[in-house]
mmCIF file of the C-alpha atoms, coordinates in Angstrom:
data_MODEL
# 
_entry.id   MODEL 
# 
loop_
_atom_site.group_PDB 
_atom_site.id 
_atom_site.type_symbol 
_atom_site.label_atom_id 
_atom_site.label_alt_id 
_atom_site.label_comp_id 
_atom_site.label_asym_id 
_atom_site.label_entity_id 
_atom_site.label_seq_id 
_atom_site.pdbx_PDB_ins_code 
_atom_site.Cartn_x 
_atom_site.Cartn_y 
_atom_site.Cartn_z 
_atom_site.occupancy 
_atom_site.B_iso_or_equiv 
_atom_site.pdbx_formal_charge 
_atom_site.auth_seq_id 
_atom_site.auth_comp_id 
_atom_site.auth_asym_id 
_atom_site.auth_atom_id 
_atom_site.pdbx_PDB_model_num 
ATOM 1   C CA . MET A 1 1   ? -42.688 -27.694 148.798 1.00 0.00 ? 1   MET A CA 1 
ATOM 2   C CA . ASP A 1 2   ? -39.186 -28.026 150.267 1.00 0.00 ? 2   ASP A CA 1 
ATOM 3   C CA . GLU A 1 3   ? -38.613 -25.377 152.933 1.00 0.00 ? 3   GLU A CA 1 
ATOM 4   C CA . LYS A 1 4   ? -35.166 -23.829 152.801 1.00 0.00 ? 4   LYS A CA 1 
ATOM 5   C CA . PHE A 1 5   ? -33.501 -21.982 155.640 1.00 0.00 ? 5   PHE A CA 1 
ATOM 6   C CA . LEU A 1 6   ? -32.328 -18.469 154.959 1.00 0.00 ? 6   LEU A CA 1 
ATOM 7   C CA . LEU A 1 7   ? -28.901 -18.803 156.610 1.00 0.00 ? 7   LEU A CA 1 
ATOM 8   C CA . LEU A 1 8   ? -28.804 -22.200 158.272 1.00 0.00 ? 8   LEU A CA 1 
ATOM 9   C CA . SER A 1 9   ? -26.927 -24.964 156.481 1.00 0.00 ? 9   SER A CA 1 
ATOM 10  C CA . GLU A 1 10  ? -28.119 -28.565 156.522 1.00 0.00 ? 10  GLU A CA 1 
ATOM 11  C CA . ARG A 1 11  ? -25.061 -29.510 158.571 1.00 0.00 ? 11  ARG A CA 1 
ATOM 12  C CA . ALA A 1 12  ? -25.767 -26.824 161.199 1.00 0.00 ? 12  ALA A CA 1 
ATOM 13  C CA . LYS A 1 13  ? -29.432 -27.860 161.267 1.00 0.00 ? 13  LYS A CA 1 
ATOM 14  C CA . GLN A 1 14  ? -28.431 -31.474 161.941 1.00 0.00 ? 14  GLN A CA 1 
ATOM 15  C CA . GLU A 1 15  ? -25.990 -30.450 164.693 1.00 0.00 ? 15  GLU A CA 1 
ATOM 16  C CA . ILE A 1 16  ? -28.730 -28.440 166.384 1.00 0.00 ? 16  ILE A CA 1 
ATOM 17  C CA . LEU A 1 17  ? -31.189 -31.327 166.139 1.00 0.00 ? 17  LEU A CA 1 
ATOM 18  C CA . ASP A 1 18  ? -28.574 -33.755 167.525 1.00 0.00 ? 18  ASP A CA 1 
ATOM 19  C CA . TYR A 1 19  ? -27.847 -31.408 170.453 1.00 0.00 ? 19  TYR A CA 1 
ATOM 20  C CA . LEU A 1 20  ? -31.484 -30.603 171.243 1.00 0.00 ? 20  LEU A CA 1 
ATOM 21  C CA . PRO A 1 21  ? -32.696 -32.624 174.262 1.00 0.00 ? 21  PRO A CA 1 
ATOM 22  C CA . ASN A 1 22  ? -35.554 -35.030 173.650 1.00 0.00 ? 22  ASN A CA 1 
ATOM 23  C CA . ASN A 1 23  ? -39.055 -34.208 174.911 1.00 0.00 ? 23  ASN A CA 1 
ATOM 24  C CA . LYS A 1 24  ? -38.689 -36.305 178.058 1.00 0.00 ? 24  LYS A CA 1 
ATOM 25  C CA . ALA A 1 25  ? -35.452 -34.505 178.998 1.00 0.00 ? 25  ALA A CA 1 
ATOM 26  C CA . ILE A 1 26  ? -37.057 -31.121 178.252 1.00 0.00 ? 26  ILE A CA 1 
ATOM 27  C CA . GLU A 1 27  ? -39.959 -31.989 180.563 1.00 0.00 ? 27  GLU A CA 1 
ATOM 28  C CA . LYS A 1 28  ? -37.551 -32.997 183.352 1.00 0.00 ? 28  LYS A CA 1 
ATOM 29  C CA . LEU A 1 29  ? -35.570 -29.771 182.893 1.00 0.00 ? 29  LEU A CA 1 
ATOM 30  C CA . ALA A 1 30  ? -38.731 -27.671 183.031 1.00 0.00 ? 30  ALA A CA 1 
ATOM 31  C CA . ILE A 1 31  ? -39.772 -29.347 186.283 1.00 0.00 ? 31  ILE A CA 1 
ATOM 32  C CA . PHE A 1 32  ? -36.252 -28.966 187.699 1.00 0.00 ? 32  PHE A CA 1 
ATOM 33  C CA . PHE A 1 33  ? -36.141 -25.241 186.963 1.00 0.00 ? 33  PHE A CA 1 
ATOM 34  C CA . GLN A 1 34  ? -39.543 -24.725 188.624 1.00 0.00 ? 34  GLN A CA 1 
ATOM 35  C CA . ASN A 1 35  ? -37.627 -25.189 191.870 1.00 0.00 ? 35  ASN A CA 1 
ATOM 36  C CA . PHE A 1 36  ? -35.921 -21.873 191.201 1.00 0.00 ? 36  PHE A CA 1 
ATOM 37  C CA . SER A 1 37  ? -39.049 -19.953 190.218 1.00 0.00 ? 37  SER A CA 1 
ATOM 38  C CA . ASP A 1 38  ? -40.142 -19.126 193.764 1.00 0.00 ? 38  ASP A CA 1 
ATOM 39  C CA . GLY A 1 39  ? -38.438 -16.486 195.902 1.00 0.00 ? 39  GLY A CA 1 
ATOM 40  C CA . THR A 1 40  ? -38.883 -18.400 199.147 1.00 0.00 ? 40  THR A CA 1 
ATOM 41  C CA . ARG A 1 41  ? -37.331 -21.534 197.660 1.00 0.00 ? 41  ARG A CA 1 
ATOM 42  C CA . LEU A 1 42  ? -34.408 -19.485 196.331 1.00 0.00 ? 42  LEU A CA 1 
ATOM 43  C CA . LYS A 1 43  ? -33.828 -18.047 199.802 1.00 0.00 ? 43  LYS A CA 1 
ATOM 44  C CA . ILE A 1 44  ? -33.974 -21.497 201.390 1.00 0.00 ? 44  ILE A CA 1 
ATOM 45  C CA . ILE A 1 45  ? -31.548 -22.942 198.835 1.00 0.00 ? 45  ILE A CA 1 
ATOM 46  C CA . SER A 1 46  ? -29.182 -20.018 199.424 1.00 0.00 ? 46  SER A CA 1 
ATOM 47  C CA . CYS A 1 47  ? -29.250 -20.559 203.190 1.00 0.00 ? 47  CYS A CA 1 
ATOM 48  C CA . LEU A 1 48  ? -28.735 -24.304 202.889 1.00 0.00 ? 48  LEU A CA 1 
ATOM 49  C CA . ALA A 1 49  ? -25.775 -23.689 200.601 1.00 0.00 ? 49  ALA A CA 1 
ATOM 50  C CA . MET A 1 50  ? -24.037 -22.201 203.640 1.00 0.00 ? 50  MET A CA 1 
ATOM 51  C CA . CYS A 1 51  ? -24.886 -24.869 206.232 1.00 0.00 ? 51  CYS A CA 1 
ATOM 52  C CA . ASP A 1 52  ? -27.454 -27.404 207.371 1.00 0.00 ? 52  ASP A CA 1 
ATOM 53  C CA . LEU A 1 53  ? -30.428 -25.768 209.077 1.00 0.00 ? 53  LEU A CA 1 
ATOM 54  C CA . CYS A 1 54  ? -33.645 -26.697 210.839 1.00 0.00 ? 54  CYS A CA 1 
ATOM 55  C CA . VAL A 1 55  ? -37.057 -25.202 210.021 1.00 0.00 ? 55  VAL A CA 1 
ATOM 56  C CA . ASN A 1 56  ? -37.010 -22.949 213.075 1.00 0.00 ? 56  ASN A CA 1 
ATOM 57  C CA . ASP A 1 57  ? -33.636 -21.411 212.202 1.00 0.00 ? 57  ASP A CA 1 
ATOM 58  C CA . LEU A 1 58  ? -34.616 -20.949 208.543 1.00 0.00 ? 58  LEU A CA 1 
ATOM 59  C CA . SER A 1 59  ? -37.814 -19.288 209.709 1.00 0.00 ? 59  SER A CA 1 
ATOM 60  C CA . LYS A 1 60  ? -35.933 -16.876 211.970 1.00 0.00 ? 60  LYS A CA 1 
ATOM 61  C CA . ILE A 1 61  ? -33.242 -16.051 209.381 1.00 0.00 ? 61  ILE A CA 1 
ATOM 62  C CA . LEU A 1 62  ? -35.721 -15.434 206.567 1.00 0.00 ? 62  LEU A CA 1 
ATOM 63  C CA . ASN A 1 63  ? -38.483 -13.943 208.721 1.00 0.00 ? 63  ASN A CA 1 
ATOM 64  C CA . ILE A 1 64  ? -40.987 -16.339 207.156 1.00 0.00 ? 64  ILE A CA 1 
ATOM 65  C CA . ASN A 1 65  ? -43.408 -18.485 209.167 1.00 0.00 ? 65  ASN A CA 1 
ATOM 66  C CA . GLN A 1 66  ? -42.462 -22.104 209.833 1.00 0.00 ? 66  GLN A CA 1 
ATOM 67  C CA . THR A 1 67  ? -45.463 -23.487 207.937 1.00 0.00 ? 67  THR A CA 1 
ATOM 68  C CA . THR A 1 68  ? -44.347 -21.790 204.727 1.00 0.00 ? 68  THR A CA 1 
ATOM 69  C CA . ILE A 1 69  ? -40.748 -22.942 205.241 1.00 0.00 ? 69  ILE A CA 1 
ATOM 70  C CA . SER A 1 70  ? -41.912 -26.524 205.861 1.00 0.00 ? 70  SER A CA 1 
ATOM 71  C CA . HIS A 1 71  ? -44.129 -26.476 202.772 1.00 0.00 ? 71  HIS A CA 1 
ATOM 72  C CA . GLN A 1 72  ? -41.297 -25.258 200.549 1.00 0.00 ? 72  GLN A CA 1 
ATOM 73  C CA . LEU A 1 73  ? -38.834 -27.741 202.062 1.00 0.00 ? 73  LEU A CA 1 
ATOM 74  C CA . LYS A 1 74  ? -41.315 -30.537 201.335 1.00 0.00 ? 74  LYS A CA 1 
ATOM 75  C CA . PHE A 1 75  ? -41.480 -29.372 197.708 1.00 0.00 ? 75  PHE A CA 1 
ATOM 76  C CA . LEU A 1 76  ? -37.671 -29.150 197.420 1.00 0.00 ? 76  LEU A CA 1 
ATOM 77  C CA . LYS A 1 77  ? -37.318 -32.568 199.059 1.00 0.00 ? 77  LYS A CA 1 
ATOM 78  C CA . SER A 1 78  ? -39.800 -34.118 196.607 1.00 0.00 ? 78  SER A CA 1 
ATOM 79  C CA . GLN A 1 79  ? -37.635 -32.742 193.784 1.00 0.00 ? 79  GLN A CA 1 
ATOM 80  C CA . ASN A 1 80  ? -34.523 -34.283 195.381 1.00 0.00 ? 80  ASN A CA 1 
ATOM 81  C CA . LEU A 1 81  ? -32.803 -30.914 195.906 1.00 0.00 ? 81  LEU A CA 1 
ATOM 82  C CA . VAL A 1 82  ? -32.960 -31.064 199.698 1.00 0.00 ? 82  VAL A CA 1 
ATOM 83  C CA . THR A 1 83  ? -32.421 -33.920 202.089 1.00 0.00 ? 83  THR A CA 1 
ATOM 84  C CA . CYS A 1 84  ? -32.957 -34.178 205.820 1.00 0.00 ? 84  CYS A CA 1 
ATOM 85  C CA . LYS A 1 85  ? -31.719 -36.107 208.801 1.00 0.00 ? 85  LYS A CA 1 
ATOM 86  C CA . ARG A 1 86  ? -32.979 -36.270 212.334 1.00 0.00 ? 86  ARG A CA 1 
ATOM 87  C CA . ASP A 1 87  ? -30.777 -35.077 215.184 1.00 0.00 ? 87  ASP A CA 1 
ATOM 88  C CA . GLY A 1 88  ? -32.764 -36.005 218.280 1.00 0.00 ? 88  GLY A CA 1 
ATOM 89  C CA . LYS A 1 89  ? -36.025 -34.059 218.052 1.00 0.00 ? 89  LYS A CA 1 
ATOM 90  C CA . ILE A 1 90  ? -34.678 -31.676 215.420 1.00 0.00 ? 90  ILE A CA 1 
ATOM 91  C CA . ILE A 1 91  ? -34.709 -32.340 211.683 1.00 0.00 ? 91  ILE A CA 1 
ATOM 92  C CA . MET A 1 92  ? -31.776 -30.801 209.850 1.00 0.00 ? 92  MET A CA 1 
ATOM 93  C CA . TYR A 1 93  ? -32.062 -29.936 206.162 1.00 0.00 ? 93  TYR A CA 1 
ATOM 94  C CA . SER A 1 94  ? -29.252 -29.734 203.622 1.00 0.00 ? 94  SER A CA 1 
ATOM 95  C CA . LEU A 1 95  ? -28.773 -29.550 199.873 1.00 0.00 ? 95  LEU A CA 1 
ATOM 96  C CA . THR A 1 96  ? -28.438 -32.951 198.215 1.00 0.00 ? 96  THR A CA 1 
ATOM 97  C CA . SER A 1 97  ? -25.564 -31.746 196.043 1.00 0.00 ? 97  SER A CA 1 
ATOM 98  C CA . SER A 1 98  ? -23.073 -28.894 195.931 1.00 0.00 ? 98  SER A CA 1 
ATOM 99  C CA . LYS A 1 99  ? -23.957 -28.658 192.237 1.00 0.00 ? 99  LYS A CA 1 
ATOM 100 C CA . VAL A 1 100 ? -27.213 -26.947 193.245 1.00 0.00 ? 100 VAL A CA 1 
ATOM 101 C CA . ASN A 1 101 ? -25.160 -24.188 194.848 1.00 0.00 ? 101 ASN A CA 1 
ATOM 102 C CA . ASP A 1 102 ? -22.916 -24.043 191.757 1.00 0.00 ? 102 ASP A CA 1 
ATOM 103 C CA . LEU A 1 103 ? -26.020 -23.570 189.609 1.00 0.00 ? 103 LEU A CA 1 
ATOM 104 C CA . MET A 1 104 ? -27.238 -20.772 191.886 1.00 0.00 ? 104 MET A CA 1 
ATOM 105 C CA . LEU A 1 105 ? -23.868 -19.016 191.752 1.00 0.00 ? 105 LEU A CA 1 
ATOM 106 C CA . SER A 1 106 ? -23.800 -19.284 187.968 1.00 0.00 ? 106 SER A CA 1 
ATOM 107 C CA . ALA A 1 107 ? -27.282 -17.799 187.746 1.00 0.00 ? 107 ALA A CA 1 
ATOM 108 C CA . VAL A 1 108 ? -26.352 -14.926 190.059 1.00 0.00 ? 108 VAL A CA 1 
ATOM 109 C CA . ASN A 1 109 ? -23.414 -14.111 187.788 1.00 0.00 ? 109 ASN A CA 1 
ATOM 110 C CA . VAL A 1 110 ? -25.728 -13.990 184.765 1.00 0.00 ? 110 VAL A CA 1 
ATOM 111 C CA . VAL A 1 111 ? -28.380 -11.670 186.223 1.00 0.00 ? 111 VAL A CA 1 
# 
């Protein structure tokens, strides 16, 4: 039996289907947004949006132990949201793109 939509036209249905990301893109988006599902990661991203920081300084600012900060930075780095560079004995972390900060600001304006 042919299923009919109550209000949706065939044209609108096709536009929605054309706009809908494919399964691979949906999976990538879901993984990307996991980065923003943890409070500690959100705090780290917010700090790094202001300036480059080392683990020690992030730990002191956020009052979170260095092991936790390092673990979350490793996760963010594996997702390509954070990058690092060595400055002597100190490793400085920064956001890979200002677009991450733009996304955060947009989200703050929504909630």
